[in-house]
């Protein structure tokens, strides 16, 4: 398994490669965005709703404008400032912005702490002779390449970090060894029982309330100008006439809809109230299953909506969500145990912060 060891280095490469593609996909979402999946535990990770809020963290100690050549030592092994600056550059590349001046000290110290943790884990893996095989490294690199839109984007992402594929392979080898170490330490202790699942379900009903929802498809004809509106409305009327005459709704959506849902025949899946723009929502919830709306105008243009199914509000049964609860609880346990293990390495090791 992959533990979220919080180091934004080479293995974050795929995130940066995918950023533009993800934004493009978001821009093609239906009128009010992508549909949620009701009944899924919030954020995917259970938390104790009764737990008190953590106190605010104290301000970070100021980081000097000019870093010392060595910013930390971990069991006598130096972490050079160049390594910290490289991690900062990778972070900036991933988020697409430079670090705000007012958060410089906080972020630099946070990243340095992550580098210290990774160094401790690498040292422990080496001491226990835990290594990644060539095949595992190759598979890891191949997976990162698949996350990039294309080979050119992958190469560009590497270049932006001033890295070669050999550099990436070396870092991947270290990260995979660390992952093996954490798996060995954490996996045996992270079991989730049926009682754990039932207890979480009972204590957190708010995560499993599923509101009334409808499943609908639509054809969207965008109209940005008065001239375009007239043409779009006329075309919408023609399509509606075809649909009433027995034409296949999905086929017409694939051919004519200007929405990202066109490839799916206009299908938007289930959505609750409050997710779509108001005119669209009102029309969709007024339809019975199988009915087609008149032409509906919204800020996006003209819609023809077909209702497929209606789902009443309900509490999702435990049987339907037990697997997802188990996964979320297991991930939470894994992260907690991993953090505790890293803290134990810090406690028994010698860490010197030199800035």
Tab-separated table of C-alpha atoms in Angstrom:
chain	number	residue	atom	x	y	z
A	1	UNK	CA	0.000	0.000	0.000
A	2	UNK	CA	0.997	3.629	-0.309
A	3	UNK	CA	1.363	5.691	2.826
A	4	UNK	CA	1.020	9.441	2.554
A	5	UNK	CA	4.493	10.203	3.820
A	6	UNK	CA	4.192	13.977	3.478
A	7	UNK	CA	7.097	14.762	1.214
A	8	UNK	CA	6.302	16.756	-1.937
A	9	UNK	CA	9.196	15.517	-4.008
A	10	UNK	CA	9.588	13.434	-7.140
A	11	UNK	CA	6.658	11.123	-6.517
A	12	UNK	CA	4.353	14.159	-6.745
A	13	UNK	CA	5.254	14.447	-10.416
A	14	UNK	CA	1.970	13.039	-11.693
A	15	UNK	CA	-0.012	15.668	-9.800
A	16	UNK	CA	1.699	18.486	-11.625
A	17	UNK	CA	1.351	16.735	-14.966
A	18	UNK	CA	-2.384	16.307	-14.426
A	19	UNK	CA	-3.168	19.798	-13.171
A	20	UNK	CA	-4.119	21.330	-16.534
A	21	UNK	CA	-6.094	18.280	-17.581
A	22	UNK	CA	-8.041	18.317	-14.307
A	23	UNK	CA	-8.926	21.987	-14.674
A	24	UNK	CA	-10.110	21.364	-18.229
A	25	UNK	CA	-12.326	18.520	-17.076
A	26	UNK	CA	-13.804	20.701	-14.341
A	27	UNK	CA	-14.696	23.362	-16.899
A	28	UNK	CA	-16.735	20.806	-18.849
A	29	UNK	CA	-18.883	19.795	-15.870
A	30	UNK	CA	-22.692	20.028	-16.041
A	31	UNK	CA	-24.382	23.305	-15.259
A	32	UNK	CA	-23.620	23.388	-11.565
A	33	UNK	CA	-20.647	21.056	-11.466
A	34	UNK	CA	-19.957	17.363	-10.921
A	35	UNK	CA	-22.363	15.205	-8.978
A	36	UNK	CA	-21.539	14.060	-5.473
A	37	UNK	CA	-22.062	10.540	-4.192
A	38	UNK	CA	-24.517	10.786	-1.279
A	39	UNK	CA	-23.989	8.279	1.483
A	40	UNK	CA	-20.208	8.314	1.282
A	41	UNK	CA	-18.458	9.096	4.580
A	42	UNK	CA	-17.553	12.773	4.492
A	43	UNK	CA	-14.095	13.399	3.087
A	44	UNK	CA	-13.559	9.634	2.995
A	45	UNK	CA	-11.879	9.606	6.414
A	46	UNK	CA	-13.864	9.191	9.619
A	47	UNK	CA	-13.276	11.672	12.386
A	48	UNK	CA	-14.643	11.840	15.892
A	49	UNK	CA	-17.410	14.484	15.848
A	50	UNK	CA	-17.072	14.849	19.613
A	51	UNK	CA	-13.350	15.553	19.535
A	52	UNK	CA	-12.414	19.045	20.728
A	53	UNK	CA	-10.895	21.460	18.237
A	54	UNK	CA	-7.103	21.494	18.260
A	55	UNK	CA	-5.555	24.660	19.665
A	56	UNK	CA	-4.011	26.991	17.079
A	57	UNK	CA	-0.386	26.217	16.290
A	58	UNK	CA	2.186	28.738	17.566
A	59	UNK	CA	3.840	30.955	14.932
A	60	UNK	CA	6.750	29.312	13.143
A	61	UNK	CA	10.241	30.391	14.073
A	62	UNK	CA	11.453	32.836	11.381
A	63	UNK	CA	13.542	31.280	8.620
A	64	UNK	CA	16.581	33.385	7.601
A	65	UNK	CA	16.559	34.971	4.137
A	66	UNK	CA	19.825	33.211	3.343
A	67	UNK	CA	19.792	29.582	4.410
A	68	UNK	CA	22.849	27.948	5.954
A	69	UNK	CA	24.596	25.390	3.765
A	70	UNK	CA	23.357	22.627	6.080
A	71	UNK	CA	19.821	23.093	7.397
A	72	UNK	CA	19.593	19.936	9.530
A	73	UNK	CA	21.374	16.766	10.536
A	74	UNK	CA	19.634	13.452	11.092
A	75	UNK	CA	21.712	10.968	13.076
A	76	UNK	CA	24.761	12.860	11.860
A	77	UNK	CA	23.716	12.880	8.176
A	78	UNK	CA	23.345	16.369	6.706
A	79	UNK	CA	20.328	17.766	4.892
A	80	UNK	CA	21.777	20.498	2.655
A	81	UNK	CA	19.865	23.689	1.961
A	82	UNK	CA	19.828	22.730	-1.739
A	83	UNK	CA	17.629	19.731	-0.891
A	84	UNK	CA	15.188	21.921	1.009
A	85	UNK	CA	15.071	24.483	-1.810
A	86	UNK	CA	14.427	21.686	-4.308
A	87	UNK	CA	11.493	20.437	-2.238
A	88	UNK	CA	10.122	23.970	-2.064
A	89	UNK	CA	10.398	24.350	-5.862
A	90	UNK	CA	8.525	21.088	-6.331
A	91	UNK	CA	5.802	22.245	-3.986
A	92	UNK	CA	5.459	25.529	-5.882
A	93	UNK	CA	5.325	23.645	-9.189
A	94	UNK	CA	2.589	21.368	-7.863
A	95	UNK	CA	0.350	24.163	-6.574
A	96	UNK	CA	1.155	26.513	-9.455
A	97	UNK	CA	2.090	29.458	-7.218
A	98	UNK	CA	5.023	30.771	-5.272
A	99	UNK	CA	4.940	30.521	-1.488
A	100	UNK	CA	3.315	33.639	0.040
A	101	UNK	CA	5.880	35.768	1.860
A	102	UNK	CA	3.816	35.751	5.048
A	103	UNK	CA	3.843	31.937	5.128
A	104	UNK	CA	7.476	31.413	4.155
A	105	UNK	CA	8.725	30.405	7.608
A	106	UNK	CA	5.755	28.128	8.282
A	107	UNK	CA	6.067	26.291	4.968
A	108	UNK	CA	9.864	26.055	4.943
A	109	UNK	CA	9.846	24.561	8.431
A	110	UNK	CA	7.007	22.219	7.571
A	111	UNK	CA	8.830	20.917	4.505
A	112	UNK	CA	12.077	20.592	6.447
A	113	UNK	CA	10.269	18.505	9.058
A	114	UNK	CA	9.011	16.250	6.265
A	115	UNK	CA	12.546	15.879	4.901
A	116	UNK	CA	13.754	14.952	8.383
A	117	UNK	CA	11.020	12.329	8.668
A	118	UNK	CA	11.871	10.884	5.284
A	119	UNK	CA	15.575	10.767	6.142
A	120	UNK	CA	14.782	8.896	9.371
A	121	UNK	CA	12.659	6.393	7.469
A	122	UNK	CA	15.295	5.932	4.767
A	123	UNK	CA	17.944	5.302	7.395
A	124	UNK	CA	15.746	2.768	9.187
A	125	UNK	CA	14.931	0.966	5.927
A	126	UNK	CA	18.651	0.780	5.091
A	127	UNK	CA	19.501	-0.486	8.586
A	128	UNK	CA	16.942	-3.261	8.173
A	129	UNK	CA	18.094	-4.010	4.610
A	130	UNK	CA	14.658	-3.218	3.178
A	131	UNK	CA	15.003	-2.430	-0.526
A	132	UNK	CA	12.884	-1.907	-3.618
A	133	UNK	CA	13.530	-4.226	-6.548
A	134	UNK	CA	14.338	-2.980	-10.038
A	135	UNK	CA	10.942	-4.279	-11.195
A	136	UNK	CA	9.122	-2.327	-8.473
A	137	UNK	CA	10.981	0.858	-9.369
A	138	UNK	CA	10.231	0.394	-13.068
A	139	UNK	CA	6.539	-0.186	-12.307
A	140	UNK	CA	6.467	2.953	-10.151
A	141	UNK	CA	8.009	5.083	-12.888
A	142	UNK	CA	5.617	3.624	-15.458
A	143	UNK	CA	2.658	4.481	-13.233
A	144	UNK	CA	3.832	8.094	-12.974
A	145	UNK	CA	4.171	8.268	-16.749
A	146	UNK	CA	0.600	7.023	-17.140
A	147	UNK	CA	-0.635	9.819	-14.861
A	148	UNK	CA	0.807	12.422	-17.231
A	149	UNK	CA	-1.341	13.469	-20.212
A	150	UNK	CA	1.443	12.435	-22.583
A	151	UNK	CA	5.178	11.753	-22.781
A	152	UNK	CA	5.956	15.396	-23.562
A	153	UNK	CA	4.150	16.583	-20.422
A	154	UNK	CA	6.063	14.041	-18.331
A	155	UNK	CA	9.394	15.214	-19.754
A	156	UNK	CA	8.440	18.856	-19.221
A	157	UNK	CA	7.475	18.178	-15.600
A	158	UNK	CA	10.850	16.535	-15.008
A	159	UNK	CA	12.653	19.462	-16.613
A	160	UNK	CA	10.755	21.986	-14.496
A	161	UNK	CA	12.217	20.247	-11.429
A	162	UNK	CA	15.698	20.089	-12.973
A	163	UNK	CA	15.558	16.301	-12.753
A	164	UNK	CA	16.498	13.484	-15.080
A	165	UNK	CA	14.662	10.194	-15.240
A	166	UNK	CA	17.667	8.644	-13.460
A	167	UNK	CA	17.161	11.127	-10.591
A	168	UNK	CA	13.505	10.188	-10.452
A	169	UNK	CA	14.363	6.495	-10.440
A	170	UNK	CA	16.746	6.961	-7.488
A	171	UNK	CA	14.167	8.871	-5.486
A	172	UNK	CA	11.481	6.336	-6.366
A	173	UNK	CA	13.742	3.556	-5.098
A	174	UNK	CA	14.111	5.339	-1.746
A	175	UNK	CA	10.395	6.086	-1.427
A	176	UNK	CA	9.405	2.518	-2.272
A	177	UNK	CA	11.802	1.158	0.347
A	178	UNK	CA	10.236	3.500	2.892
A	179	UNK	CA	6.791	2.337	1.853
A	180	UNK	CA	7.829	-1.270	2.432
A	181	UNK	CA	9.132	-0.343	5.874
A	182	UNK	CA	5.896	1.399	6.834
A	183	UNK	CA	3.817	-1.450	5.447
A	184	UNK	CA	5.714	-3.919	7.612
A	185	UNK	CA	5.310	-1.734	10.692
A	186	UNK	CA	1.730	-0.598	10.230
A	187	UNK	CA	-0.258	-3.165	8.233
A	188	UNK	CA	-0.432	-5.870	10.936
A	189	UNK	CA	-1.820	-3.349	13.455
A	190	UNK	CA	-4.375	-1.640	11.215
A	191	UNK	CA	-7.129	-4.247	11.162
A	192	UNK	CA	-10.730	-3.003	11.283
A	193	UNK	CA	-13.419	-5.162	12.909
A	194	UNK	CA	-17.140	-5.414	12.185
A	195	UNK	CA	-17.693	-3.830	15.592
A	196	UNK	CA	-15.551	-0.827	14.565
A	197	UNK	CA	-17.629	-0.377	11.409
A	198	UNK	CA	-20.968	-0.668	13.211
A	199	UNK	CA	-19.836	1.723	15.935
A	200	UNK	CA	-18.795	4.386	13.437
A	201	UNK	CA	-22.053	4.009	11.512
A	202	UNK	CA	-24.097	4.368	14.707
A	203	UNK	CA	-22.189	7.421	15.982
A	204	UNK	CA	-22.123	9.320	12.667
A	205	UNK	CA	-25.596	9.213	11.093
A	206	UNK	CA	-24.986	12.577	9.417
A	207	UNK	CA	-22.603	10.912	6.981
A	208	UNK	CA	-25.267	8.519	5.719
A	209	UNK	CA	-28.266	10.777	5.173
A	210	UNK	CA	-29.091	10.646	1.486
A	211	UNK	CA	-31.320	13.514	0.312
A	212	UNK	CA	-34.058	13.251	-2.282
A	213	UNK	CA	-32.438	13.031	-5.696
A	214	UNK	CA	-33.299	12.603	-9.336
A	215	UNK	CA	-31.371	11.081	-12.176
A	216	UNK	CA	-31.688	13.021	-15.387
A	217	UNK	CA	-30.133	13.524	-18.787
A	218	UNK	CA	-30.052	16.760	-20.719
A	219	UNK	CA	-29.181	18.354	-24.012
A	220	UNK	CA	-27.552	21.769	-23.613
A	221	UNK	CA	-27.363	24.297	-26.412
A	222	UNK	CA	-25.139	27.144	-25.288
A	223	UNK	CA	-26.032	30.723	-26.188
A	224	UNK	CA	-23.715	33.642	-25.366
A	225	UNK	CA	-25.176	36.438	-27.547
A	226	UNK	CA	-28.699	37.517	-28.570
A	227	UNK	CA	-28.096	36.138	-32.062
A	228	UNK	CA	-26.806	32.847	-30.667
A	229	UNK	CA	-29.805	32.623	-28.309
A	230	UNK	CA	-32.265	32.853	-31.176
A	231	UNK	CA	-30.470	30.135	-33.148
A	232	UNK	CA	-30.002	27.909	-30.091
A	233	UNK	CA	-33.652	28.164	-29.109
A	234	UNK	CA	-34.792	27.311	-32.622
A	235	UNK	CA	-32.487	24.290	-32.666
A	236	UNK	CA	-33.701	23.234	-29.211
A	237	UNK	CA	-37.293	23.395	-30.441
A	238	UNK	CA	-36.417	21.237	-33.434
A	239	UNK	CA	-34.697	18.651	-31.202
A	240	UNK	CA	-37.637	18.626	-28.801
A	241	UNK	CA	-39.980	17.971	-31.715
A	242	UNK	CA	-37.775	15.052	-32.798
A	243	UNK	CA	-37.769	13.620	-29.261
A	244	UNK	CA	-41.572	13.856	-29.002
A	245	UNK	CA	-41.708	12.084	-32.351
A	246	UNK	CA	-39.771	9.126	-30.939
A	247	UNK	CA	-36.121	10.067	-31.653
A	248	UNK	CA	-33.522	8.618	-29.293
A	249	UNK	CA	-32.707	11.204	-26.594
A	250	UNK	CA	-29.224	9.855	-25.855
A	251	UNK	CA	-28.263	9.783	-29.526
A	252	UNK	CA	-29.358	13.396	-29.989
A	253	UNK	CA	-27.458	14.432	-26.856
A	254	UNK	CA	-24.276	12.818	-28.135
A	255	UNK	CA	-24.649	14.590	-31.464
A	256	UNK	CA	-25.855	18.038	-30.420
A	257	UNK	CA	-25.308	18.782	-26.708
A	258	UNK	CA	-22.657	21.368	-25.818
A	259	UNK	CA	-22.136	19.906	-22.333
A	260	UNK	CA	-19.431	17.543	-21.105
A	261	UNK	CA	-22.144	14.955	-20.442
A	262	UNK	CA	-22.789	14.577	-24.196
A	263	UNK	CA	-20.532	11.519	-24.516
A	264	UNK	CA	-22.688	9.768	-21.897
A	265	UNK	CA	-25.852	10.567	-23.832
A	266	UNK	CA	-26.459	13.583	-21.618
A	267	UNK	CA	-26.658	11.472	-18.430
A	268	UNK	CA	-25.885	13.525	-15.312
A	269	UNK	CA	-26.407	10.727	-12.811
A	270	UNK	CA	-28.262	11.367	-9.554
A	271	UNK	CA	-28.196	14.851	-8.056
A	272	UNK	CA	-29.963	16.376	-5.031
A	273	UNK	CA	-31.569	19.785	-4.739
A	274	UNK	CA	-29.132	22.656	-4.489
A	275	UNK	CA	-26.549	21.251	-6.881
A	276	UNK	CA	-27.811	22.496	-10.238
A	277	UNK	CA	-28.792	26.031	-11.234
A	278	UNK	CA	-32.331	26.864	-10.098
A	279	UNK	CA	-34.253	26.775	-13.425
A	280	UNK	CA	-32.667	23.429	-14.275
A	281	UNK	CA	-33.326	22.013	-10.802
A	282	UNK	CA	-36.968	23.128	-10.733
A	283	UNK	CA	-37.648	21.550	-14.119
A	284	UNK	CA	-35.821	18.292	-13.350
A	285	UNK	CA	-37.576	17.732	-10.003
A	286	UNK	CA	-40.987	18.505	-11.553
A	287	UNK	CA	-40.680	15.612	-14.016
A	288	UNK	CA	-41.854	12.060	-13.496
A	289	UNK	CA	-39.579	9.203	-14.518
A	290	UNK	CA	-39.478	8.977	-18.308
A	291	UNK	CA	-40.876	12.464	-18.903
A	292	UNK	CA	-39.147	15.107	-21.042
A	293	UNK	CA	-39.275	18.792	-20.129
A	294	UNK	CA	-40.169	21.722	-22.318
A	295	UNK	CA	-37.224	23.925	-23.283
A	296	UNK	CA	-35.600	25.300	-20.104
A	297	UNK	CA	-33.512	28.464	-20.205
A	298	UNK	CA	-30.632	28.982	-17.755
A	299	UNK	CA	-27.521	31.132	-17.628
A	300	UNK	CA	-25.779	28.435	-19.680
A	301	UNK	CA	-28.246	28.355	-22.566
A	302	UNK	CA	-31.199	26.136	-23.435
A	303	UNK	CA	-31.765	22.680	-21.948
A	304	UNK	CA	-34.009	19.766	-22.780
A	305	UNK	CA	-34.203	17.509	-19.729
A	306	UNK	CA	-35.266	13.876	-19.500
A	307	UNK	CA	-35.938	12.328	-16.094
A	308	UNK	CA	-34.807	8.739	-15.630
A	309	UNK	CA	-35.407	7.942	-11.970
A	310	UNK	CA	-36.322	9.550	-8.653
A	311	UNK	CA	-34.863	8.505	-5.295
A	312	UNK	CA	-36.529	9.432	-2.008
A	313	UNK	CA	-34.570	10.756	0.949
A	314	UNK	CA	-33.286	7.943	3.139
A	315	UNK	CA	-30.616	6.798	5.546
A	316	UNK	CA	-28.239	4.561	3.593
A	317	UNK	CA	-28.240	1.063	5.151
A	318	UNK	CA	-25.057	-0.112	6.819
A	319	UNK	CA	-24.753	-3.000	4.352
A	320	UNK	CA	-24.362	-0.530	1.462
A	321	UNK	CA	-21.564	1.486	3.062
A	322	UNK	CA	-19.729	-0.978	5.294
A	323	UNK	CA	-16.931	-1.527	2.773
A	324	UNK	CA	-16.348	2.211	2.419
A	325	UNK	CA	-16.422	2.718	6.181
A	326	UNK	CA	-13.918	-0.106	6.614
A	327	UNK	CA	-11.613	1.412	4.027
A	328	UNK	CA	-11.826	4.866	5.608
A	329	UNK	CA	-11.233	3.528	9.129
A	330	UNK	CA	-8.327	1.407	7.914
A	331	UNK	CA	-6.730	4.420	6.207
A	332	UNK	CA	-7.178	6.475	9.352
A	333	UNK	CA	-5.535	3.783	11.470
A	334	UNK	CA	-2.703	3.403	8.975
A	335	UNK	CA	-1.981	7.131	9.004
A	336	UNK	CA	-2.113	7.335	12.780
A	337	UNK	CA	0.168	4.325	13.210
A	338	UNK	CA	2.578	5.648	10.567
A	339	UNK	CA	2.768	9.008	12.347
A	340	UNK	CA	3.368	7.288	15.675
A	341	UNK	CA	6.120	5.177	14.139
A	342	UNK	CA	7.845	8.216	12.633
A	343	UNK	CA	7.618	9.962	15.999
A	344	UNK	CA	9.279	6.972	17.648
A	345	UNK	CA	12.176	7.252	15.181
A	346	UNK	CA	12.495	10.944	16.033
A	347	UNK	CA	12.509	10.163	19.743
A	348	UNK	CA	15.243	7.553	19.560
A	349	UNK	CA	17.264	9.343	16.869
A	350	UNK	CA	19.293	12.557	16.947
A	351	UNK	CA	17.772	15.395	14.953
A	352	UNK	CA	19.506	18.772	14.791
A	353	UNK	CA	17.726	21.711	13.113
A	354	UNK	CA	20.340	24.297	12.103
A	355	UNK	CA	18.224	27.251	10.997
